[in-house]
PDB file of C-alpha atoms in Angstrom:
ATOM      1  CA  MET W  95       3.861  33.532 -31.415  1.00  0.00           C
ATOM      2  CA  ALA W  96       2.246  30.730 -29.516  1.00  0.00           C
ATOM      3  CA  GLN W  97      -0.888  31.656 -27.549  1.00  0.00           C
ATOM      4  CA  LYS W  98      -0.525  31.945 -23.874  1.00  0.00           C
ATOM      5  CA  MET W  99      -2.642  29.498 -21.965  1.00  0.00           C
ATOM      6  CA  THR W 100      -4.044  29.928 -18.519  1.00  0.00           C
ATOM      7  CA  VAL W 101      -2.854  27.342 -16.023  1.00  0.00           C
ATOM      8  CA  ILE W 102      -5.661  26.721 -13.489  1.00  0.00           C
ATOM      9  CA  LYS W 103      -3.788  24.259 -11.402  1.00  0.00           C
ATOM     10  CA  ASP W 104      -0.125  23.269 -11.125  1.00  0.00           C
ATOM     11  CA  GLU W 105       0.345  20.283  -8.762  1.00  0.00           C
ATOM     12  CA  HIS W 106       3.579  18.482  -8.341  1.00  0.00           C
ATOM     13  CA  PHE W 107       3.492  14.612  -8.081  1.00  0.00           C
ATOM     14  CA  GLY W 108       3.050  13.160  -4.614  1.00  0.00           C
ATOM     15  CA  ILE W 109       4.679   9.954  -3.652  1.00  0.00           C
ATOM     16  CA  ALA W 110       1.715   7.917  -4.762  1.00  0.00           C
ATOM     17  CA  ARG W 111       1.686   9.342  -8.299  1.00  0.00           C
ATOM     18  CA  LYS W 112       5.438   9.147  -8.441  1.00  0.00           C
ATOM     19  CA  ILE W 113       5.224   5.357  -7.730  1.00  0.00           C
ATOM     20  CA  VAL W 114       2.296   4.840 -10.141  1.00  0.00           C
ATOM     21  CA  SER W 115       4.230   6.764 -12.903  1.00  0.00           C
ATOM     22  CA  ASN W 116       7.416   4.993 -12.378  1.00  0.00           C
ATOM     23  CA  MET W 117       5.702   1.550 -12.466  1.00  0.00           C
ATOM     24  CA  THR W 118       3.392   2.210 -15.355  1.00  0.00           C
ATOM     25  CA  ALA W 119       6.303   3.783 -17.337  1.00  0.00           C
ATOM     26  CA  GLU W 120       8.427   0.648 -16.679  1.00  0.00           C
ATOM     27  CA  SER W 121       5.504  -1.535 -17.823  1.00  0.00           C
ATOM     28  CA  TRP W 122       5.091   0.154 -21.179  1.00  0.00           C
ATOM     29  CA  GLU W 123       8.814   0.360 -21.831  1.00  0.00           C
ATOM     30  CA  THR W 124       9.722  -3.184 -21.065  1.00  0.00           C
ATOM     31  CA  ILE W 125       6.685  -5.315 -21.497  1.00  0.00           C
ATOM     32  CA  PRO W 126       5.194  -6.542 -24.756  1.00  0.00           C
ATOM     33  CA  HIS W 127       1.504  -6.448 -23.894  1.00  0.00           C
ATOM     34  CA  ALA W 128      -0.851  -8.905 -25.487  1.00  0.00           C
ATOM     35  CA  VAL W 129      -4.457  -8.085 -24.542  1.00  0.00           C
ATOM     36  CA  ILE W 130      -7.784  -9.911 -25.110  1.00  0.00           C
ATOM     37  CA  SER W 131     -11.335  -9.140 -24.084  1.00  0.00           C
ATOM     38  CA  TYR W 132     -13.612 -11.855 -22.745  1.00  0.00           C
ATOM     39  CA  GLU W 133     -17.414 -11.085 -22.464  1.00  0.00           C
ATOM     40  CA  PRO W 134     -19.185 -14.014 -20.713  1.00  0.00           C
ATOM     41  CA  GLU W 135     -23.043 -13.980 -20.209  1.00  0.00           C
ATOM     42  CA  VAL W 136     -23.647 -13.895 -16.555  1.00  0.00           C
ATOM     43  CA  THR W 137     -27.553 -13.705 -16.427  1.00  0.00           C
ATOM     44  CA  GLU W 138     -27.940 -16.983 -14.475  1.00  0.00           C
ATOM     45  CA  PHE W 139     -24.839 -16.194 -12.441  1.00  0.00           C
ATOM     46  CA  MET W 140     -26.484 -12.931 -11.231  1.00  0.00           C
ATOM     47  CA  LYS W 141     -29.524 -14.884 -10.255  1.00  0.00           C
ATOM     48  CA  VAL W 142     -27.590 -17.116  -8.131  1.00  0.00           C
ATOM     49  CA  MET W 143     -25.683 -14.205  -6.623  1.00  0.00           C
ATOM     50  CA  LYS W 144     -29.058 -12.485  -5.775  1.00  0.00           C
ATOM     51  CA  GLU W 145     -30.355 -15.727  -4.248  1.00  0.00           C
ATOM     52  CA  ILE W 146     -27.152 -15.963  -1.969  1.00  0.00           C
ATOM     53  CA  ASN W 147     -27.733 -12.480  -0.866  1.00  0.00           C
ATOM     54  CA  LYS W 148     -31.370 -12.725  -0.358  1.00  0.00           C
ATOM     55  CA  ASP W 149     -31.180 -12.536   3.589  1.00  0.00           C
ATOM     56  CA  ALA W 150     -27.860 -10.759   3.812  1.00  0.00           C
ATOM     57  CA  THR W 151     -27.334  -7.612   5.946  1.00  0.00           C
ATOM     58  CA  LYS W 152     -25.114  -4.799   4.733  1.00  0.00           C
ATOM     59  CA  GLU W 153     -22.226  -6.399   6.533  1.00  0.00           C
ATOM     60  CA  THR W 154     -22.765  -9.998   5.222  1.00  0.00           C
ATOM     61  CA  LYS W 155     -23.767  -9.141   1.677  1.00  0.00           C
ATOM     62  CA  LEU W 156     -21.419 -10.506  -1.008  1.00  0.00           C
ATOM     63  CA  THR W 157     -20.631  -7.915  -3.749  1.00  0.00           C
ATOM     64  CA  LEU W 158     -20.044  -8.802  -7.465  1.00  0.00           C
ATOM     65  CA  ASN W 159     -16.500  -7.564  -6.855  1.00  0.00           C
ATOM     66  CA  THR W 160     -15.793 -10.272  -4.107  1.00  0.00           C
ATOM     67  CA  ILE W 161     -17.470 -13.036  -5.937  1.00  0.00           C
ATOM     68  CA  MET W 162     -15.609 -12.277  -9.092  1.00  0.00           C
ATOM     69  CA  LEU W 163     -12.214 -12.331  -7.356  1.00  0.00           C
ATOM     70  CA  ARG W 164     -13.103 -16.016  -6.167  1.00  0.00           C
ATOM     71  CA  VAL W 165     -14.078 -16.758  -9.774  1.00  0.00           C
ATOM     72  CA  ILE W 166     -10.763 -15.391 -10.955  1.00  0.00           C
ATOM     73  CA  VAL W 167      -8.890 -17.330  -8.206  1.00  0.00           C
ATOM     74  CA  GLU W 168     -10.445 -20.521  -9.564  1.00  0.00           C
ATOM     75  CA  GLY W 169      -9.353 -19.649 -13.023  1.00  0.00           C
ATOM     76  CA  LEU W 170      -5.902 -19.042 -11.692  1.00  0.00           C
ATOM     77  CA  LYS W 171      -5.860 -22.401  -9.960  1.00  0.00           C
ATOM     78  CA  ALA W 172      -6.639 -24.066 -13.438  1.00  0.00           C
ATOM     79  CA  CYS W 173      -4.245 -21.739 -15.086  1.00  0.00           C
ATOM     80  CA  PRO W 174      -1.373 -21.079 -12.625  1.00  0.00           C
ATOM     81  CA  VAL W 175       1.123 -19.768 -15.041  1.00  0.00           C
ATOM     82  CA  LEU W 176      -0.761 -16.431 -15.040  1.00  0.00           C
ATOM     83  CA  ASN W 177       0.070 -16.234 -11.362  1.00  0.00           C
ATOM     84  CA  SER W 178       3.781 -15.634 -12.138  1.00  0.00           C
ATOM     85  CA  HIS W 179       6.618 -13.249 -12.137  1.00  0.00           C
ATOM     86  CA  ILE W 180       9.168 -12.912 -14.873  1.00  0.00           C
ATOM     87  CA  ASN W 181      12.822 -12.106 -14.948  1.00  0.00           C
ATOM     88  CA  PHE W 182      14.197 -11.324 -18.485  1.00  0.00           C
ATOM     89  CA  ASN W 183      17.664 -10.027 -19.369  1.00  0.00           C
ATOM     90  CA  ARG W 184      17.319  -8.655 -22.926  1.00  0.00           C
ATOM     91  CA  LYS W 185      21.016  -8.120 -23.466  1.00  0.00           C
ATOM     92  CA  LEU W 186      21.914 -11.746 -22.740  1.00  0.00           C
ATOM     93  CA  VAL W 187      18.422 -12.936 -23.921  1.00  0.00           C
ATOM     94  CA  ARG W 188      18.025 -15.104 -20.672  1.00  0.00           C
ATOM     95  CA  GLY W 189      14.698 -15.294 -18.884  1.00  0.00           C
ATOM     96  CA  GLU W 190      12.782 -17.317 -16.287  1.00  0.00           C
ATOM     97  CA  VAL W 191       9.211 -17.408 -15.218  1.00  0.00           C
ATOM     98  CA  LYS W 192       8.467 -18.216 -11.563  1.00  0.00           C
ATOM     99  CA  THR W 193       4.945 -19.522 -10.912  1.00  0.00           C
ATOM    100  CA  PHE W 194       3.542 -19.317  -7.410  1.00  0.00           C
ATOM    101  CA  GLU W 195       1.290 -21.422  -5.392  1.00  0.00           C
ATOM    102  CA  GLU W 196       0.048 -18.556  -3.390  1.00  0.00           C
ATOM    103  CA  ILE W 197      -2.334 -16.141  -4.864  1.00  0.00           C
ATOM    104  CA  HIS W 198      -1.556 -12.504  -3.712  1.00  0.00           C
ATOM    105  CA  ILE W 199      -3.869 -10.237  -5.643  1.00  0.00           C
ATOM    106  CA  SER W 200      -2.840  -6.484  -6.083  1.00  0.00           C
ATOM    107  CA  MET W 201      -6.243  -4.718  -6.055  1.00  0.00           C
ATOM    108  CA  PRO W 202      -6.715  -0.993  -6.481  1.00  0.00           C
ATOM    109  CA  MET W 203      -8.891   0.547  -3.797  1.00  0.00           C
ATOM    110  CA  ILE W 204     -10.482   4.056  -3.532  1.00  0.00           C
ATOM    111  CA  LEU W 205     -10.078   5.602  -0.138  1.00  0.00           C
ATOM    112  CA  LYS W 206     -12.463   7.943   1.580  1.00  0.00           C
ATOM    113  CA  THR W 207     -10.181  10.754   0.702  1.00  0.00           C
ATOM    114  CA  GLY W 208     -10.744   9.906  -3.024  1.00  0.00           C
ATOM    115  CA  GLU W 209      -7.023   8.829  -3.357  1.00  0.00           C
ATOM    116  CA  MET W 210      -6.274   5.434  -4.873  1.00  0.00           C
ATOM    117  CA  MET W 211      -4.141   2.722  -3.157  1.00  0.00           C
ATOM    118  CA  THR W 212      -3.346  -0.791  -4.433  1.00  0.00           C
ATOM    119  CA  ILE W 213      -3.700  -3.270  -1.726  1.00  0.00           C
ATOM    120  CA  ASN W 214      -1.960  -6.735  -1.607  1.00  0.00           C
ATOM    121  CA  MET W 215      -4.801  -9.226  -0.817  1.00  0.00           C
ATOM    122  CA  HIS W 216      -2.665 -12.121   0.383  1.00  0.00           C
ATOM    123  CA  ASP W 217      -3.378 -15.802   0.187  1.00  0.00           C
ATOM    124  CA  MET W 218      -6.601 -15.536  -1.743  1.00  0.00           C
ATOM    125  CA  GLU W 219      -6.360 -19.221  -2.875  1.00  0.00           C
ATOM    126  CA  LYS W 220      -7.229 -20.256   0.802  1.00  0.00           C
ATOM    127  CA  LYS W 221     -10.117 -18.072   1.209  1.00  0.00           C
ATOM    128  CA  THR W 222     -13.875 -18.651   0.968  1.00  0.00           C
ATOM    129  CA  ILE W 223     -15.940 -15.720  -0.713  1.00  0.00           C
ATOM    130  CA  SER W 224     -17.111 -14.777   2.830  1.00  0.00           C
ATOM    131  CA  GLN W 225     -13.349 -14.721   4.113  1.00  0.00           C
ATOM    132  CA  MET W 226     -12.471 -12.555   0.935  1.00  0.00           C
ATOM    133  CA  ARG W 227     -15.215 -10.125   1.818  1.00  0.00           C
ATOM    134  CA  ASP W 228     -13.987  -9.744   5.356  1.00  0.00           C
ATOM    135  CA  ALA W 229     -10.381  -9.491   4.277  1.00  0.00           C
ATOM    136  CA  ILE W 230     -11.283  -6.635   1.705  1.00  0.00           C
ATOM    137  CA  ALA W 231     -13.400  -4.803   4.477  1.00  0.00           C
ATOM    138  CA  ASP W 232     -10.634  -5.017   6.879  1.00  0.00           C
ATOM    139  CA  SER W 233      -8.110  -3.702   4.364  1.00  0.00           C
ATOM    140  CA  SER W 234     -10.368  -0.841   3.491  1.00  0.00           C
ATOM    141  CA  ARG W 235     -10.782  -0.019   7.224  1.00  0.00           C
ATOM    142  CA  ARG W 236      -7.112  -0.037   7.894  1.00  0.00           C
ATOM    143  CA  ALA W 237      -6.484   1.931   4.633  1.00  0.00           C
ATOM    144  CA  ASN W 238      -8.742   4.652   5.823  1.00  0.00           C
ATOM    145  CA  ASN W 239      -6.700   4.848   8.988  1.00  0.00           C
ATOM    146  CA  SER W 240      -3.471   5.127   7.156  1.00  0.00           C
ATOM    147  CA  ASP W 241      -1.431   8.073   5.891  1.00  0.00           C
ATOM    148  CA  LEU W 242      -0.943   7.353   2.141  1.00  0.00           C
ATOM    149  CA  ASN W 243       2.425   9.263   1.952  1.00  0.00           C
ATOM    150  CA  GLU W 244       3.866   7.338   5.013  1.00  0.00           C
ATOM    151  CA  VAL W 245       3.078   3.766   3.723  1.00  0.00           C
ATOM    152  CA  MET W 246       4.159   4.592   0.161  1.00  0.00           C
ATOM    153  CA  PHE W 247       7.405   6.035   1.420  1.00  0.00           C
ATOM    154  CA  GLU W 248       8.124   2.888   3.405  1.00  0.00           C
ATOM    155  CA  VAL W 249       7.605   0.843   0.244  1.00  0.00           C
ATOM    156  CA  SER W 250       9.533   3.291  -2.051  1.00  0.00           C
ATOM    157  CA  LEU W 251      12.461   3.363   0.518  1.00  0.00           C
ATOM    158  CA  ASP W 252      12.531  -0.410   0.637  1.00  0.00           C
ATOM    159  CA  ASN W 253      12.551  -0.749  -3.024  1.00  0.00           C
ATOM    160  CA  THR W 254      15.392   1.782  -3.317  1.00  0.00           C
ATOM    161  CA  LEU W 255      17.455  -0.130  -0.862  1.00  0.00           C
ATOM    162  CA  GLN W 256      16.828  -3.356  -2.720  1.00  0.00           C
ATOM    163  CA  GLY W 257      18.081  -1.673  -5.878  1.00  0.00           C
ATOM    164  CA  LEU W 258      21.161  -0.538  -4.112  1.00  0.00           C
ATOM    165  CA  LYS W 259      21.835  -4.158  -2.973  1.00  0.00           C
ATOM    166  CA  GLN W 260      21.500  -5.165  -6.679  1.00  0.00           C
ATOM    167  CA  GLY W 261      24.100  -2.526  -7.628  1.00  0.00           C
ATOM    168  CA  LYS W 262      21.579   0.047  -9.162  1.00  0.00           C
ATOM    169  CA  ILE W 263      23.650   2.882  -7.863  1.00  0.00           C
ATOM    170  CA  ALA W 264      22.616   5.482 -10.361  1.00  0.00           C
ATOM    171  CA  GLN W 265      19.028   4.630  -9.861  1.00  0.00           C
ATOM    172  CA  THR W 266      19.314   5.035  -6.159  1.00  0.00           C
ATOM    173  CA  ILE W 267      20.958   8.490  -6.360  1.00  0.00           C
ATOM    174  CA  ASN W 268      18.327   9.766  -8.863  1.00  0.00           C
ATOM    175  CA  ARG W 269      15.513   8.519  -6.560  1.00  0.00           C
ATOM    176  CA  LEU W 270      16.980  10.201  -3.550  1.00  0.00           C
ATOM    177  CA  ILE W 271      17.340  13.437  -5.516  1.00  0.00           C
ATOM    178  CA  GLY W 272      13.773  13.213  -6.846  1.00  0.00           C
ATOM    179  CA  SER W 273      12.189  12.547  -3.454  1.00  0.00           C
ATOM    180  CA  LYS W 274      14.387  14.639  -1.178  1.00  0.00           C
ATOM    181  CA  THR W 275      15.047  17.833  -2.917  1.00  0.00           C
ATOM    182  CA  GLY W 276      13.402  20.902  -4.249  1.00  0.00           C
ATOM    183  CA  LYS W 277       9.677  21.427  -5.169  1.00  0.00           C
ATOM    184  CA  HIS W 278       9.253  17.691  -5.774  1.00  0.00           C
ATOM    185  CA  LYS W 279      10.359  16.711  -2.253  1.00  0.00           C
ATOM    186  CA  VAL W 280       8.151  13.915  -0.714  1.00  0.00           C
ATOM    187  CA  LYS W 281       6.322  15.240   2.321  1.00  0.00           C
ATOM    188  CA  THR W 282       6.033  12.764   5.073  1.00  0.00           C
ATOM    189  CA  LEU W 283       5.148  13.200   8.913  1.00  0.00           C
ATOM    190  CA  LYS W 284       7.441  14.871  11.244  1.00  0.00           C
ATOM    191  CA  GLY W 285       7.770  15.258  15.006  1.00  0.00           C
ATOM    192  CA  ALA W 286       4.747  14.714  17.190  1.00  0.00           C
ATOM    193  CA  ALA W 287       2.400  14.031  14.073  1.00  0.00           C
ATOM    194  CA  LYS W 288       4.752  11.053  13.016  1.00  0.00           C
ATOM    195  CA  LYS W 289       4.866   9.816  16.687  1.00  0.00           C
ATOM    196  CA  GLU W 290       1.119   9.994  16.941  1.00  0.00           C
ATOM    197  CA  TYR W 291       0.603   8.140  13.584  1.00  0.00           C
ATOM    198  CA  TYR W 292       3.072   5.348  14.384  1.00  0.00           C
ATOM    199  CA  SER W 293       1.512   4.767  17.837  1.00  0.00           C
ATOM    200  CA  ILE W 294      -1.555   3.317  15.755  1.00  0.00           C
ATOM    201  CA  PRO W 295      -1.201  -0.426  16.143  1.00  0.00           C
ATOM    202  CA  GLU W 296      -0.265  -2.158  12.861  1.00  0.00           C
ATOM    203  CA  LYS W 297      -3.411  -4.230  13.047  1.00  0.00           C
ATOM    204  CA  ASP W 298      -5.413  -0.901  12.581  1.00  0.00           C
ATOM    205  CA  ARG W 299      -3.364   0.636   9.682  1.00  0.00           C
ATOM    206  CA  LEU W 300      -1.610  -0.445   6.520  1.00  0.00           C
ATOM    207  CA  THR W 301       2.208  -1.421   6.373  1.00  0.00           C
ATOM    208  CA  LYS W 302       4.431  -2.047   3.468  1.00  0.00           C
ATOM    209  CA  HIS W 303       3.388  -5.801   3.801  1.00  0.00           C
ATOM    210  CA  ASP W 304      -0.122  -4.570   2.565  1.00  0.00           C
ATOM    211  CA  ILE W 305       0.938  -2.889  -0.632  1.00  0.00           C
ATOM    212  CA  GLU W 306       3.959  -4.831  -1.649  1.00  0.00           C
ATOM    213  CA  GLN W 307       3.925  -6.464  -5.002  1.00  0.00           C
ATOM    214  CA  GLY W 308       1.311  -9.020  -5.471  1.00  0.00           C
ATOM    215  CA  THR W 309       1.470 -12.029  -7.869  1.00  0.00           C
ATOM    216  CA  ILE W 310      -1.209 -10.680 -10.216  1.00  0.00           C
ATOM    217  CA  THR W 311      -3.262  -7.359 -10.412  1.00  0.00           C
ATOM    218  CA  VAL W 312      -7.087  -7.359 -10.668  1.00  0.00           C
ATOM    219  CA  SER W 313      -8.805  -4.049 -11.126  1.00  0.00           C
ATOM    220  CA  ASN W 314     -12.609  -3.612 -10.807  1.00  0.00           C
ATOM    221  CA  LEU W 315     -13.046  -0.696 -13.050  1.00  0.00           C
ATOM    222  CA  GLY W 316     -16.850  -1.215 -13.184  1.00  0.00           C
ATOM    223  CA  SER W 317     -16.984  -0.148  -9.451  1.00  0.00           C
ATOM    224  CA  VAL W 318     -15.371   3.121 -10.213  1.00  0.00           C
ATOM    225  CA  CYS W 319     -17.701   3.895 -13.131  1.00  0.00           C
ATOM    226  CA  ARG W 320     -20.911   1.981 -12.823  1.00  0.00           C
ATOM    227  CA  ASN W 321     -22.699   3.700 -15.778  1.00  0.00           C
ATOM    228  CA  TRP W 322     -19.848   2.714 -18.166  1.00  0.00           C
ATOM    229  CA  ASN W 323     -21.178   0.845 -21.247  1.00  0.00           C
ATOM    230  CA  GLY W 324     -18.025  -0.626 -22.749  1.00  0.00           C
ATOM    231  CA  ILE W 325     -14.815  -2.613 -22.203  1.00  0.00           C
ATOM    232  CA  CYS W 326     -11.399  -1.815 -21.032  1.00  0.00           C
ATOM    233  CA  THR W 327      -9.379  -1.935 -24.304  1.00  0.00           C
ATOM    234  CA  ILE W 328      -5.875  -2.142 -22.741  1.00  0.00           C
ATOM    235  CA  LEU W 329      -4.297  -2.025 -19.305  1.00  0.00           C
ATOM    236  CA  GLU W 330      -0.795  -2.024 -17.963  1.00  0.00           C
ATOM    237  CA  ILE W 331       0.934  -5.188 -16.429  1.00  0.00           C
ATOM    238  CA  ILE W 332       3.012  -4.210 -13.447  1.00  0.00           C
ATOM    239  CA  PRO W 333       6.437  -5.819 -13.481  1.00  0.00           C
ATOM    240  CA  PRO W 334       7.497  -8.437 -12.531  1.00  0.00           C
ATOM    241  CA  GLN W 335       3.962  -9.772 -12.922  1.00  0.00           C
ATOM    242  CA  VAL W 336       2.966 -11.359 -16.168  1.00  0.00           C
ATOM    243  CA  CYS W 337      -0.782 -10.665 -16.094  1.00  0.00           C
ATOM    244  CA  ALA W 338      -3.350  -8.095 -15.171  1.00  0.00           C
ATOM    245  CA  ILE W 339      -7.241  -8.385 -15.353  1.00  0.00           C
ATOM    246  CA  ALA W 340      -9.849  -5.672 -15.453  1.00  0.00           C
ATOM    247  CA  ILE W 341     -13.485  -6.220 -14.728  1.00  0.00           C
ATOM    248  CA  ALA W 342     -15.975  -3.750 -16.420  1.00  0.00           C
ATOM    249  CA  SER W 343     -19.425  -2.847 -15.371  1.00  0.00           C
ATOM    250  CA  LEU W 344     -22.331  -5.243 -15.687  1.00  0.00           C
ATOM    251  CA  GLN W 345     -24.166  -4.769 -18.931  1.00  0.00           C
ATOM    252  CA  LEU W 346     -27.810  -5.521 -20.123  1.00  0.00           C
ATOM    253  CA  VAL W 347     -27.460  -6.613 -23.658  1.00  0.00           C
ATOM    254  CA  PRO W 348     -29.497  -8.249 -26.419  1.00  0.00           C
ATOM    255  CA  ILE W 349     -28.517 -11.892 -26.716  1.00  0.00           C
ATOM    256  CA  ALA W 350     -29.294 -13.995 -29.855  1.00  0.00           C
ATOM    257  CA  GLU W 351     -30.291 -17.605 -28.914  1.00  0.00           C
ATOM    258  CA  ASN W 352     -30.827 -18.657 -32.527  1.00  0.00           C
ATOM    259  CA  GLU W 353     -31.958 -17.085 -35.899  1.00  0.00           C
ATOM    260  CA  ASP W 354     -35.340 -16.318 -34.732  1.00  0.00           C
ATOM    261  CA  THR W 355     -34.974 -15.388 -30.945  1.00  0.00           C
ATOM    262  CA  ILE W 356     -33.461 -12.502 -29.180  1.00  0.00           C
ATOM    263  CA  ARG W 357     -33.574 -11.912 -25.524  1.00  0.00           C
ATOM    264  CA  THR W 358     -32.141  -9.631 -23.046  1.00  0.00           C
ATOM    265  CA  GLY W 359     -29.388 -10.748 -20.692  1.00  0.00           C
ATOM    266  CA  TYR W 360     -26.388  -9.656 -18.788  1.00  0.00           C
ATOM    267  CA  LYS W 361     -22.736  -9.632 -19.913  1.00  0.00           C
ATOM    268  CA  LEU W 362     -19.694  -8.852 -17.724  1.00  0.00           C
ATOM    269  CA  PRO W 363     -16.690  -7.879 -19.956  1.00  0.00           C
ATOM    270  CA  LEU W 364     -13.169  -8.724 -18.600  1.00  0.00           C
ATOM    271  CA  THR W 365      -9.924  -7.623 -20.171  1.00  0.00           C
ATOM    272  CA  ILE W 366      -6.867  -9.889 -19.722  1.00  0.00           C
ATOM    273  CA  ALA W 367      -3.446  -8.472 -20.452  1.00  0.00           C
ATOM    274  CA  PHE W 368      -0.619 -10.745 -20.497  1.00  0.00           C
ATOM    275  CA  ASP W 369       3.293 -10.493 -21.005  1.00  0.00           C
ATOM    276  CA  HIS W 370       3.933 -11.986 -24.399  1.00  0.00           C
ATOM    277  CA  ARG W 371       7.531 -12.786 -23.352  1.00  0.00           C
ATOM    278  CA  ALA W 372       6.199 -15.166 -20.789  1.00  0.00           C
ATOM    279  CA  LEU W 373       2.759 -16.345 -22.275  1.00  0.00           C
ATOM    280  CA  ASP W 374       1.087 -17.116 -25.435  1.00  0.00           C
ATOM    281  CA  MET W 375      -2.688 -17.185 -26.079  1.00  0.00           C
ATOM    282  CA  GLY W 376      -2.623 -20.954 -25.673  1.00  0.00           C
ATOM    283  CA  ASP W 377      -1.270 -20.407 -22.066  1.00  0.00           C
ATOM    284  CA  VAL W 378      -4.308 -18.352 -21.258  1.00  0.00           C
ATOM    285  CA  THR W 379      -6.945 -20.702 -22.625  1.00  0.00           C
ATOM    286  CA  PRO W 380      -7.279 -22.844 -19.417  1.00  0.00           C
ATOM    287  CA  PHE W 381      -8.241 -19.688 -17.538  1.00  0.00           C
ATOM    288  CA  ILE W 382     -10.910 -18.824 -20.161  1.00  0.00           C
ATOM    289  CA  ASP W 383     -12.235 -22.546 -20.160  1.00  0.00           C
ATOM    290  CA  LYS W 384     -12.433 -22.466 -16.311  1.00  0.00           C
ATOM    291  CA  LEU W 385     -14.606 -19.251 -16.146  1.00  0.00           C
ATOM    292  CA  ASN W 386     -16.898 -20.728 -19.033  1.00  0.00           C
ATOM    293  CA  GLU W 387     -17.404 -23.730 -16.882  1.00  0.00           C
ATOM    294  CA  ILE W 388     -18.265 -21.552 -13.819  1.00  0.00           C
ATOM    295  CA  PHE W 389     -20.699 -19.149 -15.716  1.00  0.00           C
ATOM    296  CA  ALA W 390     -22.430 -22.168 -17.281  1.00  0.00           C
ATOM    297  CA  ASN W 391     -22.873 -23.866 -13.858  1.00  0.00           C
ATOM    298  CA  PRO W 392     -23.222 -20.773 -11.506  1.00  0.00           C
ATOM    299  CA  GLU W 393     -24.736 -22.971  -8.724  1.00  0.00           C
ATOM    300  CA  MET W 394     -21.272 -24.043  -7.804  1.00  0.00           C
ATOM    301  CA  ILE W 395     -20.426 -20.670  -6.351  1.00  0.00           C
ATOM    302  CA  LYS W 396     -22.769 -21.529  -3.376  1.00  0.00           C
ATOM    303  CA  GLU W 397     -20.115 -24.056  -2.272  1.00  0.00           C
ATOM    304  CA  TRP W 398     -17.530 -21.296  -1.945  1.00  0.00           C
ATOM    305  CA  VAL W 399     -19.440 -19.109   0.340  1.00  0.00           C
TER     306      VAL W 399
END
């Protein structure tokens, strides 16, 4: 007889976990992931960053996360195919990859409640580092004024209606059953609470526009676990995107300059996952080359502030 185990918590999925579970399951079921790690030395890069922030206030300081977003955008400009969506029909073996000029970065963000929400940072290809900093701060401000369930439900409903238009009737029915019935019913605001919430101007809260699908996902895992001494070994690509990038924590490591000299320096591991249906390693190489150029000549980031 199996030993009885004591359940200390039994929590049904909320809408955020439902959406994450659905998207990640679809990712691993449909996408052949190819994953590489990239570990550039950023010792001089960090010195330049410190110099830029020398007289900065709390509000004007540029974080490593923000500067790295701009570095990644420069890499995407040099390697635009990473900033794409794929459409593939396996039965007919037909596919297409649409590459976009606009760079909309899906960026996971931790709210003050401890919940995680992925925000779409729109038009990052047009922004200076300072403008990126301000856009992230504004998104964080609005996110903390937002009801996660309400925003997620708007997006989920929109996706369901789009699926219905595409003839996905069974999927639509299953989603409605899963979100509107029984113990797993999604709880959204009602009555006066709903009226009060939607009286908040859209400029002060998130809408479905803010969490719609981006063109690429960039996750700063190092900001979540700063004492993590390692790399992300694999991460999911969110369809129809073809690439996801994870930034690990800054690491002080020994660096061999030649056979007789070892010094300490900083490395910043990145993980790059790409959809092997759309891309091969050669397609990713221009991105790596551009980042190598930036880290070898970090003074250039001063021009992007």
